[in-house]
XYZ file of C-alpha atoms in Angstrom:
304
model
C 51.131 -59.891 123.175
C 50.734 -58.263 119.776
C 49.505 -60.385 116.786
C 52.562 -59.297 114.905
C 55.135 -60.906 117.489
C 57.388 -63.409 116.935
C 57.303 -65.735 120.477
C 61.218 -66.077 119.754
C 62.425 -62.443 119.644
C 60.886 -60.423 122.425
C 63.248 -57.640 121.964
C 60.088 -55.878 119.728
C 57.783 -56.459 122.583
C 59.449 -53.627 124.734
C 60.321 -51.618 122.179
C 56.202 -51.493 121.515
C 55.427 -51.605 125.119
C 57.828 -50.156 128.080
C 60.661 -48.022 126.188
C 58.653 -45.590 124.121
C 57.265 -44.816 128.005
C 60.402 -44.003 128.761
C 61.723 -42.432 125.556
C 58.718 -39.942 126.588
C 59.510 -39.085 130.109
C 63.412 -38.874 128.961
C 61.683 -36.119 126.559
C 59.287 -34.597 129.665
C 62.462 -34.406 131.788
C 63.808 -31.632 129.791
C 61.276 -29.161 130.058
C 62.726 -27.352 133.146
C 65.703 -26.913 131.428
C 64.258 -25.540 128.461
C 61.950 -23.518 130.439
C 64.960 -21.905 131.790
C 66.473 -20.862 128.758
C 63.037 -18.607 128.124
C 62.647 -15.087 128.715
C 62.158 -14.333 132.658
C 59.262 -12.354 132.297
C 57.022 -15.241 130.345
C 54.117 -16.410 132.928
C 54.788 -20.351 134.059
C 51.665 -21.127 133.052
C 51.267 -19.478 130.209
C 54.991 -21.578 128.971
C 53.547 -24.946 129.668
C 49.655 -24.220 128.549
C 51.569 -22.684 125.070
C 53.175 -26.173 124.914
C 50.113 -27.540 125.025
C 48.219 -25.220 122.451
C 50.543 -25.572 119.628
C 52.365 -29.508 120.341
C 48.059 -30.223 120.399
C 47.245 -29.043 117.288
C 50.205 -30.451 116.037
C 49.335 -33.570 117.251
C 45.809 -33.509 116.092
C 47.160 -32.502 112.065
C 49.461 -35.315 111.959
C 47.025 -38.027 113.270
C 45.604 -39.562 110.776
C 42.072 -40.359 111.642
C 41.792 -37.884 114.174
C 39.003 -35.776 113.028
C 36.838 -38.791 112.299
C 37.272 -39.748 115.722
C 35.856 -37.186 117.004
C 33.218 -36.400 114.151
C 32.198 -40.225 113.646
C 32.525 -41.534 117.291
C 29.947 -43.122 119.190
C 28.304 -40.582 122.094
C 30.392 -42.861 125.205
C 33.811 -42.585 123.304
C 32.912 -38.652 122.723
C 32.453 -38.108 126.134
C 35.827 -39.981 126.396
C 37.048 -37.663 124.682
C 36.215 -34.776 126.780
C 36.860 -35.716 129.787
C 40.245 -36.588 128.591
C 41.070 -33.159 126.883
C 39.648 -31.600 129.969
C 42.001 -33.834 132.434
C 44.974 -32.778 129.075
C 44.186 -29.181 130.113
C 44.272 -29.563 133.232
C 48.159 -30.806 133.731
C 49.541 -27.625 132.735
C 47.114 -25.102 134.052
C 47.544 -26.751 137.624
C 51.449 -28.063 137.911
C 52.894 -25.014 136.910
C 50.758 -23.030 139.601
C 51.881 -25.677 141.943
C 55.095 -25.332 141.174
C 54.969 -21.458 141.755
C 53.050 -21.969 145.506
C 54.959 -25.341 146.621
C 58.376 -25.121 144.860
C 59.429 -26.861 141.823
C 60.476 -29.748 144.236
C 57.679 -30.462 145.619
C 55.261 -29.996 143.251
C 57.335 -32.857 141.235
C 57.565 -34.979 144.041
C 53.416 -34.942 144.869
C 52.612 -34.619 140.838
C 54.437 -37.522 139.573
C 54.375 -39.341 143.022
C 50.718 -39.573 143.420
C 49.854 -40.168 139.353
C 50.562 -43.743 140.240
C 48.629 -44.430 143.046
C 45.530 -42.202 141.490
C 46.182 -44.702 137.975
C 45.874 -47.444 140.299
C 42.928 -46.588 141.797
C 41.033 -45.298 139.110
C 41.724 -48.426 137.359
C 40.221 -50.624 140.038
C 37.379 -48.352 140.289
C 36.250 -47.869 136.383
C 37.522 -51.656 135.444
C 37.916 -53.517 138.717
C 41.719 -54.105 137.857
C 43.480 -54.403 141.391
C 47.040 -53.234 140.855
C 49.351 -56.994 141.327
C 52.002 -56.583 143.995
C 55.067 -55.962 141.981
C 53.497 -52.694 140.804
C 52.973 -52.192 144.629
C 56.287 -52.635 145.178
C 57.990 -51.168 142.232
C 55.321 -48.027 142.600
C 56.508 -47.188 146.392
C 60.268 -47.784 145.712
C 59.888 -45.440 142.362
C 58.154 -42.864 144.410
C 60.609 -43.056 147.215
C 63.406 -43.103 145.175
C 61.601 -39.419 143.268
C 61.081 -38.047 146.549
C 64.479 -38.572 148.067
C 65.919 -37.619 144.654
C 64.813 -34.413 144.522
C 63.863 -33.484 147.794
C 67.388 -34.437 149.162
C 69.769 -31.502 148.129
C 66.247 -29.124 149.423
C 68.012 -26.917 152.488
C 65.872 -24.592 154.077
C 62.927 -24.823 152.271
C 59.888 -22.253 152.835
C 56.944 -23.725 154.312
C 54.764 -25.530 152.304
C 51.570 -23.887 151.853
C 48.304 -25.856 150.901
C 47.292 -23.791 147.667
C 50.231 -25.475 146.101
C 49.733 -29.203 147.224
C 46.201 -29.199 146.321
C 47.383 -28.141 142.539
C 50.123 -30.541 142.432
C 47.444 -33.508 143.288
C 44.877 -32.190 140.961
C 47.704 -32.312 138.651
C 49.005 -35.695 139.630
C 44.930 -37.011 139.226
C 44.985 -35.208 135.447
C 47.797 -36.787 134.162
C 46.391 -39.972 135.510
C 43.106 -39.827 134.129
C 44.033 -38.947 130.626
C 46.558 -41.612 130.752
C 44.142 -44.195 131.604
C 41.048 -42.451 129.067
C 43.924 -42.388 126.280
C 44.908 -46.420 127.156
C 40.510 -47.301 127.013
C 40.574 -45.792 123.790
C 43.606 -47.148 122.036
C 42.751 -50.982 123.390
C 39.107 -50.184 122.543
C 40.733 -50.604 119.007
C 41.743 -46.869 118.121
C 45.127 -45.635 116.502
C 47.199 -44.238 119.332
C 48.065 -41.389 116.476
C 43.669 -40.721 116.582
C 43.527 -40.832 120.049
C 46.457 -38.664 121.352
C 45.652 -36.123 118.475
C 41.808 -35.653 118.763
C 42.532 -35.711 123.306
C 45.450 -32.920 122.639
C 43.105 -30.804 120.366
C 41.123 -30.832 123.042
C 43.233 -30.159 125.895
C 44.779 -26.963 123.468
C 41.413 -25.473 123.042
C 40.464 -25.899 126.402
C 44.264 -23.773 127.284
C 44.076 -21.562 124.705
C 41.449 -19.195 126.541
C 44.231 -19.357 129.255
C 46.902 -18.516 126.989
C 45.237 -15.355 125.306
C 44.264 -14.138 129.249
C 48.117 -14.690 130.340
C 49.880 -12.435 127.815
C 51.587 -13.675 124.652
C 54.027 -10.246 124.504
C 56.769 -13.196 125.167
C 56.549 -15.285 122.151
C 57.530 -12.567 119.816
C 61.078 -12.630 122.067
C 63.875 -15.009 120.415
C 64.483 -17.171 123.478
C 60.397 -17.329 124.017
C 59.586 -18.502 120.427
C 62.337 -21.110 120.534
C 61.468 -22.533 124.513
C 57.926 -22.882 123.262
C 58.332 -24.645 120.040
C 60.839 -26.768 121.409
C 57.881 -27.638 124.109
C 55.160 -27.835 121.549
C 57.450 -30.020 119.420
C 59.429 -32.501 121.857
C 58.215 -32.789 124.819
C 54.297 -32.595 123.630
C 54.118 -33.767 120.034
C 56.984 -36.340 119.852
C 56.182 -37.315 123.477
C 53.110 -38.077 123.438
C 53.288 -39.973 120.248
C 55.484 -42.026 121.846
C 53.541 -42.362 125.243
C 50.717 -43.171 122.972
C 52.284 -46.024 121.103
C 53.400 -47.513 124.646
C 49.983 -47.739 125.987
C 49.139 -50.417 123.091
C 51.218 -53.040 124.889
C 51.569 -51.243 128.587
C 48.652 -50.124 131.324
C 48.252 -46.822 132.484
C 49.191 -48.106 135.763
C 52.139 -49.093 135.121
C 53.019 -46.424 132.740
C 52.593 -43.863 135.382
C 55.127 -45.244 137.082
C 57.842 -45.855 134.215
C 57.447 -41.766 134.074
C 59.218 -41.138 136.708
C 62.051 -41.704 135.402
C 60.877 -37.943 134.344
C 62.727 -35.936 137.671
C 65.895 -38.460 137.377
C 66.622 -36.999 133.857
C 65.639 -33.326 135.000
C 68.145 -33.667 137.907
C 70.893 -35.306 135.283
C 70.301 -32.895 133.100
C 70.705 -29.768 135.859
C 74.049 -31.508 136.577
C 75.696 -31.997 133.141
C 73.688 -28.499 131.362
C 72.986 -26.196 134.447
C 76.314 -27.236 136.467
C 73.957 -27.667 139.404
C 75.380 -30.056 142.311
C 73.582 -33.248 143.637
C 74.252 -33.988 147.296
C 75.299 -37.650 148.194
C 71.529 -38.504 148.994
C 70.215 -37.368 146.214
C 71.887 -39.984 144.335
C 70.807 -42.784 146.445
C 67.605 -41.751 145.522
C 67.698 -41.787 141.659
C 69.349 -45.345 142.185
C 66.408 -46.741 144.131
C 64.275 -45.125 141.659
C 66.190 -46.726 138.616
C 65.708 -49.653 140.556
C 61.860 -49.821 140.892
C 61.747 -49.197 137.545
C 64.045 -52.010 136.411
C 60.974 -53.650 138.608
C 58.337 -53.082 136.218
C 60.586 -53.509 133.058
C 61.359 -56.894 133.910
C 58.898 -59.308 131.969
C 56.111 -60.737 134.363
C 55.748 -64.719 134.624
C 53.120 -65.839 132.471
C 50.148 -67.395 134.303
C 48.657 -70.357 133.231
């Protein structure tokens, strides 16, 4: 593990690995509740992209070394940063249209359920790292629990549109790609703050023309400004700072599965804040999801 950890104190290892990622997932789980409090006329894609633009600039401005990482890196690192920036922007620009086309529940299940699979396949292809059996079992349990949780209370849903499914899969791939790229850069010796600052500055610049094209009039309202500020500070700046820190000690294939905690948080907030009701089968799905995450959090036996 990390050079500054004592072998007799395992708690700091968890604090520097899975727990920051779970904390990021908790913050991401507040996105839907926060967005529901914004102006009705605000385009969904514009809301998500605006949070990315503002939060990305905030990550860049507070990430000491981000500019040096961009300007002084070798060509291979810059290519990774460019690919990561496109992937970062791709997530909100495909997820929100997916939610509009296929419905929030279906889009969430497809995006978050596919991201651990994409992460495992990308890591296998790029680094020849075959995911282990525990990851496969935990991911399967988490994906099934996520699907049951979100879809269990859906009744009389409209037919799923293929374009919505494709957009959701693209969002899942985008998230997996930038998580893997961030992990590679961080484990290659770059600080997590500079890496996340550089990636999200690039993602924000890619998304900025979309924000301007969709219109910014909704930001002039009190609720619109409050929602944009919340998304930027908490679900982008704070969440991705935590996520980057967790990636120093947690493989991306595990991190993407851990973030399946997001729909569980969103569902609980819906019950507690928006006074929604969950069906019994959804509570069962929540339990299965938590069980899958618990399996991933259990330290792996050391191999000699």
